[in-house]
Amino acid sequence: EILDDAVRRRLAAARLSSQEWRDVIETAHAEGIPTTSTMMYGHIETPGDIAAHLDVLREVQSRALARGGPGRLTEFVPLSFVAADAPMYRRGLLPGCRPGPGGVEVVLAHAVARIMLDGLVDNIQVSWVKEGPRMAQLLLQAGVNDLGGTLINESISTAAGAQHGQRLTPEELRTMARGAGRAPAQRSTTYAILRRYGETDDDA
């Protein structure tokens, strides 16, 4: 969710506060443990809330990089709110809740993240489960450099009503990257490049 306590109290009051989240992440980094970072948006947040969320990530990552070592944010993943089967939207449990972001908002979320996190968080990942393969491919030209994983039997977004399937093969992901003019590569969880591919899978 958004790292703003006013938003979090309305959206998920039982979860960690923004400061508690930060304390956990910075403790992990101090122990040399790399972590991910996400942001679910398209519900009750404002553009200012999104900017403030990204600014927190900038501060956290700046401290991690100054400390040195492997403990740092490996990537940032904007996550569109999927409202189709979400009770807080379908049942009206959260007044003012939107039905997820529009297409332009999705592009802006990824592009602004790339700008605000430039030089700090190298990797911006798109969730193809939430955005669909076509939008995911488009976002490779709007700041995204990571298509995520193949996934098998994804359940969270699907349970909320996402309609883009539960699995893509490595071959399909490589085709998406090439279609966007990008050279595909296989990475590890911590973004070490394991294999680079050329124009075809046989051209490595």
mmCIF file of C-alpha atoms in Angstrom:
data_model
loop_
_atom_site.group_PDB
_atom_site.id
_atom_site.type_symbol
_atom_site.label_atom_id
_atom_site.label_comp_id
_atom_site.label_asym_id
_atom_site.label_seq_id
_atom_site.Cartn_x
_atom_site.Cartn_y
_atom_site.Cartn_z
ATOM 1 C CA GLU A 1 0.000 0.000 0.000
ATOM 2 C CA ILE A 2 0.937 3.665 0.040
ATOM 3 C CA LEU A 3 3.492 4.725 2.650
ATOM 4 C CA ASP A 4 1.250 7.391 4.115
ATOM 5 C CA ASP A 5 -0.343 6.668 7.467
ATOM 6 C CA ALA A 6 -3.579 8.562 6.755
ATOM 7 C CA VAL A 7 -4.113 6.415 3.676
ATOM 8 C CA ARG A 8 -2.988 3.237 5.442
ATOM 9 C CA ARG A 9 -5.409 3.768 8.332
ATOM 10 C CA ARG A 10 -8.313 3.839 5.888
ATOM 11 C CA LEU A 11 -7.026 1.109 3.601
ATOM 12 C CA ALA A 12 -5.384 -1.416 5.920
ATOM 13 C CA ALA A 13 -5.450 -0.276 9.519
ATOM 14 C CA ALA A 14 -4.127 -3.579 10.896
ATOM 15 C CA ARG A 15 -0.922 -3.464 8.860
ATOM 16 C CA LEU A 16 2.408 -1.899 9.765
ATOM 17 C CA SER A 17 2.646 1.858 9.971
ATOM 18 C CA SER A 18 4.886 3.623 7.471
ATOM 19 C CA GLN A 19 7.605 4.010 10.103
ATOM 20 C CA GLU A 20 7.340 0.357 11.154
ATOM 21 C CA TRP A 21 7.699 -0.696 7.508
ATOM 22 C CA ARG A 22 10.731 1.516 7.184
ATOM 23 C CA ASP A 23 12.272 0.145 10.381
ATOM 24 C CA VAL A 24 11.882 -3.454 9.142
ATOM 25 C CA ILE A 25 13.359 -2.690 5.720
ATOM 26 C CA GLU A 26 16.283 -0.673 7.060
ATOM 27 C CA THR A 27 17.062 -3.371 9.638
ATOM 28 C CA ALA A 28 17.153 -5.945 6.845
ATOM 29 C CA HIS A 29 19.464 -3.738 4.811
ATOM 30 C CA ALA A 30 21.767 -3.208 7.789
ATOM 31 C CA GLU A 31 22.012 -6.994 8.084
ATOM 32 C CA GLY A 32 22.976 -7.269 4.430
ATOM 33 C CA ILE A 33 19.592 -8.558 3.226
ATOM 34 C CA PRO A 34 18.315 -7.144 -0.077
ATOM 35 C CA THR A 35 14.598 -6.366 -0.256
ATOM 36 C CA THR A 36 11.993 -5.423 -2.810
ATOM 37 C CA SER A 37 9.686 -2.397 -2.776
ATOM 38 C CA THR A 38 6.157 -2.025 -4.125
ATOM 39 C CA MET A 39 3.272 0.437 -4.231
ATOM 40 C CA MET A 40 -0.382 -0.436 -4.720
ATOM 41 C CA TYR A 41 -2.172 2.525 -6.259
ATOM 42 C CA GLY A 42 -5.428 3.412 -7.963
ATOM 43 C CA HIS A 43 -7.672 3.352 -4.876
ATOM 44 C CA ILE A 44 -7.876 6.393 -2.540
ATOM 45 C CA GLU A 45 -4.386 7.872 -2.845
ATOM 46 C CA THR A 46 -3.543 11.205 -4.487
ATOM 47 C CA PRO A 47 -0.645 12.003 -6.838
ATOM 48 C CA GLY A 48 0.982 13.706 -3.849
ATOM 49 C CA ASP A 49 0.745 10.468 -1.863
ATOM 50 C CA ILE A 50 2.503 8.607 -4.676
ATOM 51 C CA ALA A 51 5.278 11.204 -4.813
ATOM 52 C CA ALA A 52 5.704 10.995 -1.025
ATOM 53 C CA HIS A 53 5.863 7.174 -1.232
ATOM 54 C CA LEU A 54 8.631 7.375 -3.821
ATOM 55 C CA ASP A 55 10.462 9.946 -1.712
ATOM 56 C CA VAL A 56 10.496 7.526 1.240
ATOM 57 C CA LEU A 57 12.027 4.896 -1.032
ATOM 58 C CA ARG A 58 14.641 7.427 -2.145
ATOM 59 C CA GLU A 59 15.605 8.088 1.465
ATOM 60 C CA VAL A 60 15.705 4.389 2.382
ATOM 61 C CA GLN A 61 17.828 3.530 -0.638
ATOM 62 C CA SER A 62 20.176 6.464 -0.143
ATOM 63 C CA ARG A 63 20.925 5.224 3.366
ATOM 64 C CA ALA A 64 21.434 1.670 2.121
ATOM 65 C CA LEU A 65 23.822 2.734 -0.635
ATOM 66 C CA ALA A 66 25.780 4.957 1.755
ATOM 67 C CA ARG A 67 26.169 1.984 4.091
ATOM 68 C CA GLY A 68 27.396 -0.265 1.286
ATOM 69 C CA GLY A 69 27.041 -4.012 1.039
ATOM 70 C CA PRO A 70 24.254 -6.108 -0.492
ATOM 71 C CA GLY A 71 21.437 -4.782 1.688
ATOM 72 C CA ARG A 72 19.379 -2.481 -0.526
ATOM 73 C CA LEU A 73 16.186 -2.213 -2.559
ATOM 74 C CA THR A 74 16.657 -4.416 -5.599
ATOM 75 C CA GLU A 75 13.649 -3.113 -7.501
ATOM 76 C CA PHE A 76 10.427 -1.112 -7.371
ATOM 77 C CA VAL A 77 7.122 -2.590 -8.536
ATOM 78 C CA PRO A 78 4.053 -0.366 -9.023
ATOM 79 C CA LEU A 79 0.949 -2.508 -8.489
ATOM 80 C CA SER A 80 -2.388 -1.417 -9.930
ATOM 81 C CA PHE A 81 -5.335 -1.877 -7.593
ATOM 82 C CA VAL A 82 -7.569 -4.581 -9.096
ATOM 83 C CA ALA A 83 -11.098 -3.686 -8.026
ATOM 84 C CA ALA A 84 -13.220 -6.271 -9.846
ATOM 85 C CA ASP A 85 -13.644 -8.631 -6.891
ATOM 86 C CA ALA A 86 -12.145 -6.494 -4.112
ATOM 87 C CA PRO A 87 -14.684 -6.195 -1.258
ATOM 88 C CA MET A 88 -13.630 -2.664 -0.320
ATOM 89 C CA TYR A 89 -14.726 -1.535 -3.783
ATOM 90 C CA ARG A 90 -17.489 -3.983 -4.725
ATOM 91 C CA ARG A 91 -19.258 -3.678 -1.362
ATOM 92 C CA GLY A 92 -18.572 0.012 -0.892
ATOM 93 C CA LEU A 93 -16.550 -0.609 2.268
ATOM 94 C CA LEU A 94 -14.115 2.206 1.465
ATOM 95 C CA PRO A 95 -15.853 5.465 0.526
ATOM 96 C CA GLY A 96 -14.148 7.242 -2.343
ATOM 97 C CA CYS A 97 -12.335 4.130 -3.527
ATOM 98 C CA ARG A 98 -11.613 4.194 -7.255
ATOM 99 C CA PRO A 99 -11.856 1.135 -9.527
ATOM 100 C CA GLY A 100 -8.133 1.070 -10.154
ATOM 101 C CA PRO A 101 -5.934 3.366 -12.254
ATOM 102 C CA GLY A 102 -6.563 4.291 -15.869
ATOM 103 C CA GLY A 103 -4.074 3.518 -18.612
ATOM 104 C CA VAL A 104 -2.433 6.933 -18.584
ATOM 105 C CA GLU A 105 -2.052 6.737 -14.820
ATOM 106 C CA VAL A 106 -0.362 3.342 -15.147
ATOM 107 C CA VAL A 107 2.166 4.728 -17.625
ATOM 108 C CA LEU A 108 2.812 7.775 -15.445
ATOM 109 C CA ALA A 109 3.307 5.691 -12.295
ATOM 110 C CA HIS A 110 6.085 3.692 -13.920
ATOM 111 C CA ALA A 111 7.664 6.628 -15.756
ATOM 112 C CA VAL A 112 7.678 8.923 -12.711
ATOM 113 C CA ALA A 113 9.153 6.118 -10.611
ATOM 114 C CA ARG A 114 12.001 5.798 -13.102
ATOM 115 C CA ILE A 115 12.669 9.540 -12.861
ATOM 116 C CA MET A 116 12.390 9.840 -9.075
ATOM 117 C CA LEU A 117 14.430 6.704 -8.353
ATOM 118 C CA ASP A 118 17.073 7.348 -11.013
ATOM 119 C CA GLY A 119 20.551 6.582 -9.754
ATOM 120 C CA LEU A 120 19.180 4.859 -6.667
ATOM 121 C CA VAL A 121 16.916 1.951 -7.578
ATOM 122 C CA ASP A 122 18.071 0.553 -10.896
ATOM 123 C CA ASN A 123 15.167 -1.747 -11.651
ATOM 124 C CA ILE A 124 11.529 -0.860 -12.291
ATOM 125 C CA GLN A 125 9.361 -3.951 -12.677
ATOM 126 C CA VAL A 126 5.930 -4.200 -14.287
ATOM 127 C CA SER A 127 3.351 -6.688 -13.044
ATOM 128 C CA TRP A 128 2.097 -8.332 -16.252
ATOM 129 C CA VAL A 129 -0.504 -10.167 -14.162
ATOM 130 C CA LYS A 130 -2.118 -6.837 -13.330
ATOM 131 C CA GLU A 131 -1.426 -4.885 -16.516
ATOM 132 C CA GLY A 132 -1.582 -7.617 -19.144
ATOM 133 C CA PRO A 133 1.143 -8.519 -21.629
ATOM 134 C CA ARG A 134 0.397 -5.676 -24.060
ATOM 135 C CA MET A 135 0.575 -2.917 -21.457
ATOM 136 C CA ALA A 136 3.614 -4.583 -19.885
ATOM 137 C CA GLN A 137 5.346 -4.483 -23.254
ATOM 138 C CA LEU A 138 4.431 -0.823 -23.720
ATOM 139 C CA LEU A 139 5.822 0.018 -20.281
ATOM 140 C CA LEU A 140 9.231 -1.245 -21.410
ATOM 141 C CA GLN A 141 9.342 2.081 -23.266
ATOM 142 C CA ALA A 142 8.189 4.105 -20.256
ATOM 143 C CA GLY A 143 10.853 3.406 -17.659
ATOM 144 C CA VAL A 144 10.419 -0.326 -17.043
ATOM 145 C CA ASN A 145 13.379 -2.683 -17.489
ATOM 146 C CA ASP A 146 11.989 -5.816 -15.803
ATOM 147 C CA LEU A 147 9.062 -8.009 -16.843
ATOM 148 C CA GLY A 148 9.178 -9.981 -13.621
ATOM 149 C CA GLY A 149 8.892 -13.745 -13.605
ATOM 150 C CA THR A 150 6.986 -16.473 -15.372
ATOM 151 C CA LEU A 151 4.811 -17.230 -12.311
ATOM 152 C CA ILE A 152 2.851 -20.417 -11.906
ATOM 153 C CA ASN A 153 -0.652 -20.453 -10.426
ATOM 154 C CA GLU A 154 -0.579 -16.813 -9.269
ATOM 155 C CA SER A 155 -3.465 -16.304 -6.841
ATOM 156 C CA ILE A 156 -3.496 -12.822 -5.264
ATOM 157 C CA SER A 157 -4.290 -10.667 -8.304
ATOM 158 C CA THR A 158 -6.410 -13.425 -9.813
ATOM 159 C CA ALA A 159 -8.552 -13.614 -6.669
ATOM 160 C CA ALA A 160 -9.087 -9.850 -6.873
ATOM 161 C CA GLY A 161 -10.356 -10.184 -10.427
ATOM 162 C CA ALA A 162 -7.292 -9.736 -12.643
ATOM 163 C CA GLN A 163 -8.000 -11.118 -16.120
ATOM 164 C CA HIS A 164 -4.523 -11.571 -17.576
ATOM 165 C CA GLY A 165 -3.803 -15.162 -16.677
ATOM 166 C CA GLN A 166 -1.533 -16.880 -14.230
ATOM 167 C CA ARG A 167 1.434 -17.878 -16.334
ATOM 168 C CA LEU A 168 3.716 -16.677 -19.121
ATOM 169 C CA THR A 169 6.512 -18.820 -20.453
ATOM 170 C CA PRO A 170 10.110 -17.569 -20.664
ATOM 171 C CA GLU A 171 9.744 -17.673 -24.459
ATOM 172 C CA GLU A 172 6.690 -15.400 -24.305
ATOM 173 C CA LEU A 173 8.496 -12.939 -22.053
ATOM 174 C CA ARG A 174 11.472 -12.836 -24.402
ATOM 175 C CA THR A 175 9.148 -12.209 -27.353
ATOM 176 C CA MET A 176 7.563 -9.309 -25.450
ATOM 177 C CA ALA A 177 10.965 -7.766 -24.770
ATOM 178 C CA ARG A 178 12.107 -8.083 -28.374
ATOM 179 C CA GLY A 179 8.824 -6.588 -29.599
ATOM 180 C CA ALA A 180 9.580 -3.491 -27.522
ATOM 181 C CA GLY A 181 13.059 -3.236 -29.021
ATOM 182 C CA ARG A 182 14.766 -4.588 -25.920
ATOM 183 C CA ALA A 183 17.340 -7.369 -25.671
ATOM 184 C CA PRO A 184 16.015 -10.022 -23.262
ATOM 185 C CA ALA A 185 18.100 -11.377 -20.423
ATOM 186 C CA GLN A 186 17.528 -13.880 -17.628
ATOM 187 C CA ARG A 187 18.286 -12.603 -14.134
ATOM 188 C CA SER A 188 18.555 -13.922 -10.607
ATOM 189 C CA THR A 189 16.383 -12.740 -7.713
ATOM 190 C CA THR A 190 19.040 -10.142 -6.871
ATOM 191 C CA TYR A 191 19.359 -9.008 -10.507
ATOM 192 C CA ALA A 192 22.591 -10.710 -11.449
ATOM 193 C CA ILE A 193 22.440 -11.381 -15.197
ATOM 194 C CA LEU A 194 22.489 -15.158 -15.775
ATOM 195 C CA ARG A 195 22.097 -15.191 -19.546
ATOM 196 C CA ARG A 196 21.705 -12.662 -22.347
ATOM 197 C CA TYR A 197 19.746 -13.441 -25.496
ATOM 198 C CA GLY A 198 20.090 -12.099 -29.021
ATOM 199 C CA GLU A 199 17.448 -11.674 -31.716
ATOM 200 C CA THR A 200 16.440 -15.323 -31.336
ATOM 201 C CA ASP A 201 16.658 -17.796 -28.477
ATOM 202 C CA ASP A 202 19.400 -19.618 -30.351
ATOM 203 C CA ASP A 203 21.421 -16.403 -30.640
ATOM 204 C CA ALA A 204 22.715 -16.085 -27.070
#
